[in-house]
mmCIF file of C-alpha atoms and ligand atoms in Angstrom:
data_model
loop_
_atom_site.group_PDB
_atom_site.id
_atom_site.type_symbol
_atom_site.label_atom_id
_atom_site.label_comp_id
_atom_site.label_asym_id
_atom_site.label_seq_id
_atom_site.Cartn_x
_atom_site.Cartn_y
_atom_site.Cartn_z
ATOM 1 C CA UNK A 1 -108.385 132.678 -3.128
ATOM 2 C CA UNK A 2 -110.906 134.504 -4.997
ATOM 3 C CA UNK A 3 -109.278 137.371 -7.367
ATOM 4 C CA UNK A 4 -111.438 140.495 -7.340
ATOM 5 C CA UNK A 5 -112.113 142.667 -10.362
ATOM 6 C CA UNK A 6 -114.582 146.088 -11.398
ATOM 7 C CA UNK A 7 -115.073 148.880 -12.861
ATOM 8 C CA UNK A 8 -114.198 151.925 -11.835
ATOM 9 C CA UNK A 9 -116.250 154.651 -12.909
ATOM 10 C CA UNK A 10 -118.780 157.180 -12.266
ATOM 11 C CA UNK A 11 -121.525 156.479 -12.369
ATOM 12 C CA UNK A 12 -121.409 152.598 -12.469
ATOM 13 C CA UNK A 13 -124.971 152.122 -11.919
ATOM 14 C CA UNK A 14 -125.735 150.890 -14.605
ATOM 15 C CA UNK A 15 -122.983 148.841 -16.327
ATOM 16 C CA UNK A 16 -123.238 145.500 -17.779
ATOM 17 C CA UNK A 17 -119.284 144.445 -17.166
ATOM 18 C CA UNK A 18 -120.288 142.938 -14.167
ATOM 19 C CA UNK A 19 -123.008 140.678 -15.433
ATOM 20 C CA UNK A 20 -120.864 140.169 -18.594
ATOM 21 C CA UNK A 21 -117.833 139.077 -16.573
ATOM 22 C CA UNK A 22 -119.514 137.098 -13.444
ATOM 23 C CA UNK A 23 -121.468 134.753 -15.985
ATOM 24 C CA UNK A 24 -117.595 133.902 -17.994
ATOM 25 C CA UNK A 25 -116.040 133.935 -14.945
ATOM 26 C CA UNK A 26 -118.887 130.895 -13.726
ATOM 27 C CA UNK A 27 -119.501 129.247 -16.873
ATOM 28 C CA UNK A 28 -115.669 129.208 -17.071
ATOM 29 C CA UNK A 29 -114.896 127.503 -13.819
ATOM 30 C CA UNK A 30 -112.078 131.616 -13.361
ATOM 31 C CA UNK A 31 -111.978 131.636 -9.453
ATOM 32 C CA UNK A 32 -112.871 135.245 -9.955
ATOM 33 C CA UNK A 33 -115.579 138.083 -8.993
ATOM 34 C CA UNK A 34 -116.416 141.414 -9.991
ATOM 35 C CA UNK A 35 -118.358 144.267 -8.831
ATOM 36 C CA UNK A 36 -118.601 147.559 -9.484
ATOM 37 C CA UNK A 37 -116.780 150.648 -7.618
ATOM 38 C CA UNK A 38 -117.899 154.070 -8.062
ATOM 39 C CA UNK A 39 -115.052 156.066 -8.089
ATOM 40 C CA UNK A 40 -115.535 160.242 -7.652
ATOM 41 C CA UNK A 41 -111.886 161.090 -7.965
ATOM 42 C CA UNK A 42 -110.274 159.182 -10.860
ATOM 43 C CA UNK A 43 -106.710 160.608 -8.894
ATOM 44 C CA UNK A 44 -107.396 158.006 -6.021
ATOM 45 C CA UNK A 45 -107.748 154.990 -8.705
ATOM 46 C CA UNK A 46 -104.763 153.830 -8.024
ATOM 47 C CA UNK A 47 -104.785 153.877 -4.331
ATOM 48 C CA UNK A 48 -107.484 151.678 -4.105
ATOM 49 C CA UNK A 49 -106.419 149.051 -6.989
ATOM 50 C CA UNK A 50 -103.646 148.394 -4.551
ATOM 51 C CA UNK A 51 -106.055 148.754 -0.913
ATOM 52 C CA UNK A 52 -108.771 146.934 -2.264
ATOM 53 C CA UNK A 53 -106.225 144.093 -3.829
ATOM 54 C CA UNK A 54 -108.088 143.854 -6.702
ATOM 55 C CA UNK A 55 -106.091 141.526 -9.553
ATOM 56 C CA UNK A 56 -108.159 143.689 -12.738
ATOM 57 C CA UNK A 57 -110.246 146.081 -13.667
ATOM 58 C CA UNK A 58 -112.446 148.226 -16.506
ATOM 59 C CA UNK A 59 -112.588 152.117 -16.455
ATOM 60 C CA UNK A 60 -115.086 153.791 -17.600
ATOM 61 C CA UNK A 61 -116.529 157.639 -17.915
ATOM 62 C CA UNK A 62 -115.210 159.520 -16.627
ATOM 63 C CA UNK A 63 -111.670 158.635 -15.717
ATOM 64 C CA UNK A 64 -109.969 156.592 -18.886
ATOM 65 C CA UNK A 65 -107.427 159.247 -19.175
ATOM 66 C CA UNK A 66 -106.454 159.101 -15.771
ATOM 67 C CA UNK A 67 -106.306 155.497 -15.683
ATOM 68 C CA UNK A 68 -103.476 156.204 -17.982
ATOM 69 C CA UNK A 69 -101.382 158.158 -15.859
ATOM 70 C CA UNK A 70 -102.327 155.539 -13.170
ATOM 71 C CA UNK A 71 -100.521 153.032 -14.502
ATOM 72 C CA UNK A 72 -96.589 151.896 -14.732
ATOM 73 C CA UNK A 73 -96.943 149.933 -18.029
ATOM 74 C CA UNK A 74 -98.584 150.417 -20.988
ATOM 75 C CA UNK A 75 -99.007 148.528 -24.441
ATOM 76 C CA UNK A 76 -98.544 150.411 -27.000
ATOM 77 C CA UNK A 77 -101.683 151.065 -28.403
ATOM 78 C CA UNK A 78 -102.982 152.170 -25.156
ATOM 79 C CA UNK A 79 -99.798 154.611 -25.144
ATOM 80 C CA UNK A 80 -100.466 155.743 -28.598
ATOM 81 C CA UNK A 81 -103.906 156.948 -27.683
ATOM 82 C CA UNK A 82 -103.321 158.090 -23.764
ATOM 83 C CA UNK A 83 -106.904 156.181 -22.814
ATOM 84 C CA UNK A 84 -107.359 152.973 -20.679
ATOM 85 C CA UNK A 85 -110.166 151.041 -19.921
ATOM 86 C CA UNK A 86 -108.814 148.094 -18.665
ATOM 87 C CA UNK A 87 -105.869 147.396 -16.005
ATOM 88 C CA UNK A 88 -104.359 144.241 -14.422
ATOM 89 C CA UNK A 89 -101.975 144.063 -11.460
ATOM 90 C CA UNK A 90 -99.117 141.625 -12.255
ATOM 91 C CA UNK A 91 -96.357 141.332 -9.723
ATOM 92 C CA UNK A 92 -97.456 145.193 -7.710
ATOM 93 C CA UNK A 93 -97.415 146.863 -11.256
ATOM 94 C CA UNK A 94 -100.480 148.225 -12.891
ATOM 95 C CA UNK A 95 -100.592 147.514 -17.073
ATOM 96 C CA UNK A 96 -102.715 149.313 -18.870
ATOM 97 C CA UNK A 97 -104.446 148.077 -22.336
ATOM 98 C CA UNK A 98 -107.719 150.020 -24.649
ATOM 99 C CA UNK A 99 -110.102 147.465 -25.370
ATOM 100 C CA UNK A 100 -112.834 149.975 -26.972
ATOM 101 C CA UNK A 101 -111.039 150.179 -29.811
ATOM 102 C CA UNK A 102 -110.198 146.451 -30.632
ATOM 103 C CA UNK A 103 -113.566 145.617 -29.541
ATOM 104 C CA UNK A 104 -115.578 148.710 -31.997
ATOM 105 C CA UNK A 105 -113.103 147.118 -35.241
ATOM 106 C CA UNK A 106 -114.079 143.823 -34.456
ATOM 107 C CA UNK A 107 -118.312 145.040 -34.461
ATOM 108 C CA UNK A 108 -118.015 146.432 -37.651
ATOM 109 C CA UNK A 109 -115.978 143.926 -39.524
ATOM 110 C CA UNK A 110 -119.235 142.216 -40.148
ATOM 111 C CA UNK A 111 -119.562 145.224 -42.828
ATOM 112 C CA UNK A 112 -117.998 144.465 -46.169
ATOM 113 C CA UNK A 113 -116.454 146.410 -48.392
ATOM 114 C CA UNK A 114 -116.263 149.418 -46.251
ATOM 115 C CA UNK A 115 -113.275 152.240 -47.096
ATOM 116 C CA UNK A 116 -114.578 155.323 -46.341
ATOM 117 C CA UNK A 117 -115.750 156.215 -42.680
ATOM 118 C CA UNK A 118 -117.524 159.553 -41.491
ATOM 119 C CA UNK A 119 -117.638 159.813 -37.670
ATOM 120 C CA UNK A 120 -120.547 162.181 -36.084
ATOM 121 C CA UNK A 121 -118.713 163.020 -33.229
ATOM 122 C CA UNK A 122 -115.117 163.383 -31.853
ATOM 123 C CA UNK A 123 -115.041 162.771 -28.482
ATOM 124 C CA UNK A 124 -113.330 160.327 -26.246
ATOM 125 C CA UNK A 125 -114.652 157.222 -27.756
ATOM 126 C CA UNK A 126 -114.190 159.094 -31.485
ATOM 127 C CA UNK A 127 -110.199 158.982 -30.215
ATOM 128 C CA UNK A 128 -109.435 155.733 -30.271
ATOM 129 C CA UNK A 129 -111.429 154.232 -32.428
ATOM 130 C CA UNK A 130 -110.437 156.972 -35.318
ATOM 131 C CA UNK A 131 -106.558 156.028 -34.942
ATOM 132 C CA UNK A 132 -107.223 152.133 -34.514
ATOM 133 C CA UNK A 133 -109.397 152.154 -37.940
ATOM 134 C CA UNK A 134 -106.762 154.285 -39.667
ATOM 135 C CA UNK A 135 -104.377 151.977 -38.760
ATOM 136 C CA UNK A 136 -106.221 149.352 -40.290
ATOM 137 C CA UNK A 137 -106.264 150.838 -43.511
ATOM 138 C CA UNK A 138 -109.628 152.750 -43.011
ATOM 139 C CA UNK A 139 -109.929 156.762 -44.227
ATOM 140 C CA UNK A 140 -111.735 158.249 -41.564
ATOM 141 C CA UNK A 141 -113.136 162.136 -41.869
ATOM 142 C CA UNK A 142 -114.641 163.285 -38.447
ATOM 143 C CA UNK A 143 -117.807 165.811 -38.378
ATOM 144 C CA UNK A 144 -118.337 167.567 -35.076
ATOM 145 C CA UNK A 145 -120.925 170.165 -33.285
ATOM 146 C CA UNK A 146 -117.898 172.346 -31.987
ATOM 147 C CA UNK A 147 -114.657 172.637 -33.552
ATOM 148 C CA UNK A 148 -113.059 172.884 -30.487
ATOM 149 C CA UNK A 149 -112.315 169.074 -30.133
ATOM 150 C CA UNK A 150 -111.297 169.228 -33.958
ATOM 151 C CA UNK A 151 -108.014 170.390 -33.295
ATOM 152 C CA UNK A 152 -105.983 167.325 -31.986
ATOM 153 C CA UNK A 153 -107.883 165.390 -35.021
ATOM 154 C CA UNK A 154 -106.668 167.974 -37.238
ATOM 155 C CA UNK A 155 -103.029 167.733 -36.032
ATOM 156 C CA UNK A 156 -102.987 163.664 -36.279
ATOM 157 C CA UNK A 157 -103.808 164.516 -39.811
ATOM 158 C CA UNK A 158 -107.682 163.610 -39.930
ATOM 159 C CA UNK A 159 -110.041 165.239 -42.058
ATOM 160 C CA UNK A 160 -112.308 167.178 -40.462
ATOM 161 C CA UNK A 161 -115.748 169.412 -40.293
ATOM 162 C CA UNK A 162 -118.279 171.375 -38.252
ATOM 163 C CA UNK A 163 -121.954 171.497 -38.972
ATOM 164 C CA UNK A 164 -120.912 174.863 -40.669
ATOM 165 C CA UNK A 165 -117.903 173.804 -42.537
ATOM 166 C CA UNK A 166 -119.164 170.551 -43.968
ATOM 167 C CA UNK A 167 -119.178 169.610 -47.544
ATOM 168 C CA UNK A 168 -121.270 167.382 -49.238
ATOM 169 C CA UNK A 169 -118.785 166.197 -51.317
ATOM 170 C CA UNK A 170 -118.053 162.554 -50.739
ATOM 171 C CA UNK A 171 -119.869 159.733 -50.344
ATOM 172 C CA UNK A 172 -119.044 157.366 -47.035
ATOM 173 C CA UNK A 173 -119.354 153.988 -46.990
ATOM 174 C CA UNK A 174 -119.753 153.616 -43.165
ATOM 175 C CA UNK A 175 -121.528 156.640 -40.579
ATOM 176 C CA UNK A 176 -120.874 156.110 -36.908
ATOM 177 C CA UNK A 177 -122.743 158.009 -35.054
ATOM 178 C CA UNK A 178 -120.175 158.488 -31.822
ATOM 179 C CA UNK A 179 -122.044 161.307 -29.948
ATOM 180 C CA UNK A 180 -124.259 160.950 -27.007
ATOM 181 C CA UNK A 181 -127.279 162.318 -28.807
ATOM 182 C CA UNK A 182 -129.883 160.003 -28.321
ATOM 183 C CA UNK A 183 -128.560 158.355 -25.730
ATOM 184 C CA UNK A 184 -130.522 160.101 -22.758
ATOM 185 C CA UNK A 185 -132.430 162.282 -25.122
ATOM 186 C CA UNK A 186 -134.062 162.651 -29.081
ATOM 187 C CA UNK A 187 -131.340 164.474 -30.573
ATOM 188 C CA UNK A 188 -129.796 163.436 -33.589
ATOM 189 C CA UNK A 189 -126.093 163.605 -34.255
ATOM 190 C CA UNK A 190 -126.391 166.435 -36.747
ATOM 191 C CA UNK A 191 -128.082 168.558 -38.695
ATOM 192 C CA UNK A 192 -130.702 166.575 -40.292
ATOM 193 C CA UNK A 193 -130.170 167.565 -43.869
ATOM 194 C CA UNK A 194 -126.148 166.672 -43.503
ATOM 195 C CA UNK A 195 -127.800 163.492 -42.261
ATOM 196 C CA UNK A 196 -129.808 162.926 -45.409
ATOM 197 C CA UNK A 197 -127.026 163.439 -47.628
ATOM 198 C CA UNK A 198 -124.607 161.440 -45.937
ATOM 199 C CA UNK A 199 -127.013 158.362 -45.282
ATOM 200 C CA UNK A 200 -128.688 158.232 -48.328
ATOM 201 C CA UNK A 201 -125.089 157.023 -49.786
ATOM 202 C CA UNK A 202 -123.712 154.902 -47.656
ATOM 203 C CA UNK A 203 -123.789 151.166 -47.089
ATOM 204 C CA UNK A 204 -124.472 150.891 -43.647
ATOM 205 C CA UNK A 205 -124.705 153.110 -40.431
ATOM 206 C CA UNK A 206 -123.661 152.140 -36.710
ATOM 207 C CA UNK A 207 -124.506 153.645 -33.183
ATOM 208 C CA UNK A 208 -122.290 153.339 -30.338
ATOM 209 C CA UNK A 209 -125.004 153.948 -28.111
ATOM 210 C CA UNK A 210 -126.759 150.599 -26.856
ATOM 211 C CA UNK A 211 -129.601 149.196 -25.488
ATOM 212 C CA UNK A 212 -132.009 151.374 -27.370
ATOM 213 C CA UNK A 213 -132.685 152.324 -30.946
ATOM 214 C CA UNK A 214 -131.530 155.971 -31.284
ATOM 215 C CA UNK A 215 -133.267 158.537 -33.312
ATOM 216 C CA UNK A 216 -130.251 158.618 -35.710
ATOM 217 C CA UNK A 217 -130.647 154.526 -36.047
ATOM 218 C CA UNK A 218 -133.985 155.096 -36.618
ATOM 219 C CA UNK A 219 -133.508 157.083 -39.675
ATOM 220 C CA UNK A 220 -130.913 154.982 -41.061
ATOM 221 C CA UNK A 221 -133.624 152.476 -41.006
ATOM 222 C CA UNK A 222 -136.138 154.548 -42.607
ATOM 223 C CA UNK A 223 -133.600 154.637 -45.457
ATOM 224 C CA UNK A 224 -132.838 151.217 -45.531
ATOM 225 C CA UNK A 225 -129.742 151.016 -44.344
ATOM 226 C CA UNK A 226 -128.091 148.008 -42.458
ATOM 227 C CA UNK A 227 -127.819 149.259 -39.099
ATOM 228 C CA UNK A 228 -126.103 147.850 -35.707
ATOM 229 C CA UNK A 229 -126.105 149.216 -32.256
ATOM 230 C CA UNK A 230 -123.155 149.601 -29.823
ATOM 231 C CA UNK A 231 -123.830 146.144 -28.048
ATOM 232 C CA UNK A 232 -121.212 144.234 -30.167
ATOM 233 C CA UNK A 233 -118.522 146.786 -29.641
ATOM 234 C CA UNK A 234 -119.703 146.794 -25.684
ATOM 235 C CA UNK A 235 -119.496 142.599 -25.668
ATOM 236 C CA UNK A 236 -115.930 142.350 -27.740
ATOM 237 C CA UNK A 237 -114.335 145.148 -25.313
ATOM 238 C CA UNK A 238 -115.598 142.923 -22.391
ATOM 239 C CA UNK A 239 -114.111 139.325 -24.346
ATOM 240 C CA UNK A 240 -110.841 141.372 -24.790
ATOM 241 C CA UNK A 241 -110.437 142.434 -21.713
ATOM 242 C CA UNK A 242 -112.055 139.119 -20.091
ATOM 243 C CA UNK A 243 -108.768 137.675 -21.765
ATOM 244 C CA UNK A 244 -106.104 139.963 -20.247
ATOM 245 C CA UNK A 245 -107.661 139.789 -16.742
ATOM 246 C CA UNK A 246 -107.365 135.934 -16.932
ATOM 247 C CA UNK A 247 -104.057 135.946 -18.950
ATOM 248 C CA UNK A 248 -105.474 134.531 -21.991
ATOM 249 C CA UNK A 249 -106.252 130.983 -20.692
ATOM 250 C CA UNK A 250 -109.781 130.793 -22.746
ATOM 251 C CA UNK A 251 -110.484 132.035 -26.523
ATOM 252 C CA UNK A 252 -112.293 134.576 -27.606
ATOM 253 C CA UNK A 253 -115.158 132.193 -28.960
ATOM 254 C CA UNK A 254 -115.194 130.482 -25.417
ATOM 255 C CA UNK A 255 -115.679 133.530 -23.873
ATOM 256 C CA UNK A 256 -117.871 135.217 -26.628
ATOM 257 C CA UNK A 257 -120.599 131.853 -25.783
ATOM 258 C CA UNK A 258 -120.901 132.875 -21.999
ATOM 259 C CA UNK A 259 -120.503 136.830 -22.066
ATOM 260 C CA UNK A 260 -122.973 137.319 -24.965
ATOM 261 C CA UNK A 261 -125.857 135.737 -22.470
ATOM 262 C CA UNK A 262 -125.407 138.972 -20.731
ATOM 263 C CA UNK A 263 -127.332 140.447 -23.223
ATOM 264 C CA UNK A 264 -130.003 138.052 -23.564
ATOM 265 C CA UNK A 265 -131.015 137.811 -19.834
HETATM 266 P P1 NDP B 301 -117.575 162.494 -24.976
HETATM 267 O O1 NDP B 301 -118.262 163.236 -23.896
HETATM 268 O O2 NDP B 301 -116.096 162.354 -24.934
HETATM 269 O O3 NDP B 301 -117.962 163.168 -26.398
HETATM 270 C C1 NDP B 301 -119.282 163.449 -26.732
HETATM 271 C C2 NDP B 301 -119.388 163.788 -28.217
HETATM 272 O O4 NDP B 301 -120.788 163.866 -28.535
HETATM 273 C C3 NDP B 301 -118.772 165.110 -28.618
HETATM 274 O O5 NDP B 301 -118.259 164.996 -29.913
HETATM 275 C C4 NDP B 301 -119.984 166.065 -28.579
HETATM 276 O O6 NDP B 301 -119.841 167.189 -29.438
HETATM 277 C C5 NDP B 301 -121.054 165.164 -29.130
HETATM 278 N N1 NDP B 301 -122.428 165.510 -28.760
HETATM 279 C C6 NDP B 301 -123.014 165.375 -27.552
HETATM 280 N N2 NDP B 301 -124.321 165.754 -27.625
HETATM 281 C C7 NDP B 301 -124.547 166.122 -28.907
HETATM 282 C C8 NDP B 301 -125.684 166.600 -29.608
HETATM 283 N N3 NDP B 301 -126.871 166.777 -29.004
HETATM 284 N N4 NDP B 301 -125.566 166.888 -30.933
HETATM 285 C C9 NDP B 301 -124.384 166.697 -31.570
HETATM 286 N N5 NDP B 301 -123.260 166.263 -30.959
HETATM 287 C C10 NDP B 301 -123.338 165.973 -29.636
HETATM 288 O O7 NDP B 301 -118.311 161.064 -25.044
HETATM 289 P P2 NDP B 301 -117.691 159.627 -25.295
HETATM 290 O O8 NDP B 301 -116.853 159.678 -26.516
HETATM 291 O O9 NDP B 301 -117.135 159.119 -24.047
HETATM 292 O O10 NDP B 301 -119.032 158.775 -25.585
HETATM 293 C C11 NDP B 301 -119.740 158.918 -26.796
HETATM 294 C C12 NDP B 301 -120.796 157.839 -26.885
HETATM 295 O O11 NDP B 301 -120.178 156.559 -26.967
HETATM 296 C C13 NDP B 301 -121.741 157.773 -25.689
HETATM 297 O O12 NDP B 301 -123.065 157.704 -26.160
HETATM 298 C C14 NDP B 301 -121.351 156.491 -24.996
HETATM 299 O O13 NDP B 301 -122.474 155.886 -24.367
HETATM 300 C C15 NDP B 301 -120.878 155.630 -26.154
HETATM 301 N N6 NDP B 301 -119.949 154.555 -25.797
HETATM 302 C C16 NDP B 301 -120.259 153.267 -26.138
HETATM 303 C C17 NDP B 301 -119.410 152.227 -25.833
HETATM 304 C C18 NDP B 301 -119.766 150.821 -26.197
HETATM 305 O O14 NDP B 301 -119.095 149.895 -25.732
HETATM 306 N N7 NDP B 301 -120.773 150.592 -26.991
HETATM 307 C C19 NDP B 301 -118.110 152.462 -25.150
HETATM 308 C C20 NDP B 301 -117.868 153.868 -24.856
HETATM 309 C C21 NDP B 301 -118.765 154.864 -25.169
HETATM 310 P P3 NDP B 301 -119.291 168.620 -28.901
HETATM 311 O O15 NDP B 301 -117.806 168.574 -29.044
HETATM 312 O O16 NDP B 301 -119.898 169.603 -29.823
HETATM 313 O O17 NDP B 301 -119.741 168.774 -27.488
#
């Protein structure tokens, strides 16, 4: 029988995962299929994993911490940073894994020599990704519009600033910009002349937005900087979690040669 996977979000309009994960699933011979499920009240996620008998699925905005508490088993990672973006039903039990953050260490391993790491932004995505790259030996400092979502960075032990607060007093190796700004709009991340400073002494700057070339990519490029968009990160969150929901039968390179087309088409 055909297994049945999607994302749950809202809105799901327009994701890629299902592209992404119906071309592996062909090219791969996976009995599987995956659609997309727009989902208003992340409470009822579980409810319909089970109703809808679907073997796997992604979660995206805005219920990844509620996909969390949907779930009876979690690895540890996925504990460690209460988000979830991908579950799999094994024997009536929902596991829970965070692929984001694997998948965002793996884009920017391409850059060498990196050490230092200034996030513009500290939201959701900002979460995970901070405490995965710390625990790979990066130092991450986080810069943020409001200090409100400062605080829990501040008690994990991050360094951290507001437009007002910051300090021009280091130089970064790596800026992330992992806001929205840009993504529906032609904001940058931050006050342009923090921008200048920070950029002009770095070695490279990433977006996590994808799909388009952001103002704050843009500028990068005007100083030119080695740049790279959030479509890596998007593709190796989609190969991780490509290998829980088919319980790591196929490598990642297998899987990288069929999901990447997903981009291409
Ligand atoms: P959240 O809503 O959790 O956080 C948004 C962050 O952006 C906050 O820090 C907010 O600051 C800041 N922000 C928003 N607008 C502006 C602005 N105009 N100027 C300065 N700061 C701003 O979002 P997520 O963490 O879920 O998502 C962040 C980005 O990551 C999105 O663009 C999303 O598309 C992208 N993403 C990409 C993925 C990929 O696979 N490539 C995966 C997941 C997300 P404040 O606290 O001041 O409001």
């Amino acid at each position: 029988m055909k297994k049945l996977f999607t994302i749950f979000g809202n809105p799901v309009s327009h994701s890629k995962s299902p592209l992404m994960h119906n071309l592996s699933f062909q090219a791969l011979n996976y009995n599987g299929c995956y659609t997309r499920y727009k989902l208003e009240k992340g409470n009822l996620l579980r409810e319909k994993f089970f109703s809808l008998n679907i073997k796997g699925a992604n979660v995206t905005v805005p219920h990844k911490e509620e996909a969390f508490r949907a779930c009876d088993k979690l690895d540890e990672f996925a504990q460690k940073v209460g988000a979830v973006n991908t579950i799999i039903r094994k024997n009536n039990k929902l596991y829970g894994y965070n692929t984001d953050a694997p998948g965002f260490l793996k884009a920017i391993s391409e850059f060498k020599e990196i050490k230092k790491v200034l996030f513009l932004g500290a939201g959701g995505t900002a979460q995970s990704t901070s405490i995965i790259l710390r625990d790979a030996g990066y130092d991450v400092t986080l810069l943020n519009r409001s200090a409100k979502r400062l605080e829990r960075y501040q008690q994990d032990g991050f360094k951290t600033y507001t437009f007002e607060s910051f300090k021009d007093i280091e130089q970064y190796d790596l800026v992330v910009n992992m806001t929205s700004a840009g993504l529906e709009d032609d904001n940058l991340p931050c006050p342009i002349e923090i921008l200048k400073s920070v950029v002009k002494n770095t070695k490279a700057c990433v977006d996590v937005i994808y799909g388009k070339e952001t103002p704050f990519l843009k500028f990068a490029k005007k100083h030119n900087k080695p740049t790279k968009d959030g479509s890596d990160m998007l593709l190796y969150q989609g190969i991780i979690a490509f290998e829980y929901f088919t319980e790591h039968k196929f490598t990642f390179e297998e899987i990288k040669r069929y999901m990447q087309k997903a981009f291409i088409l």
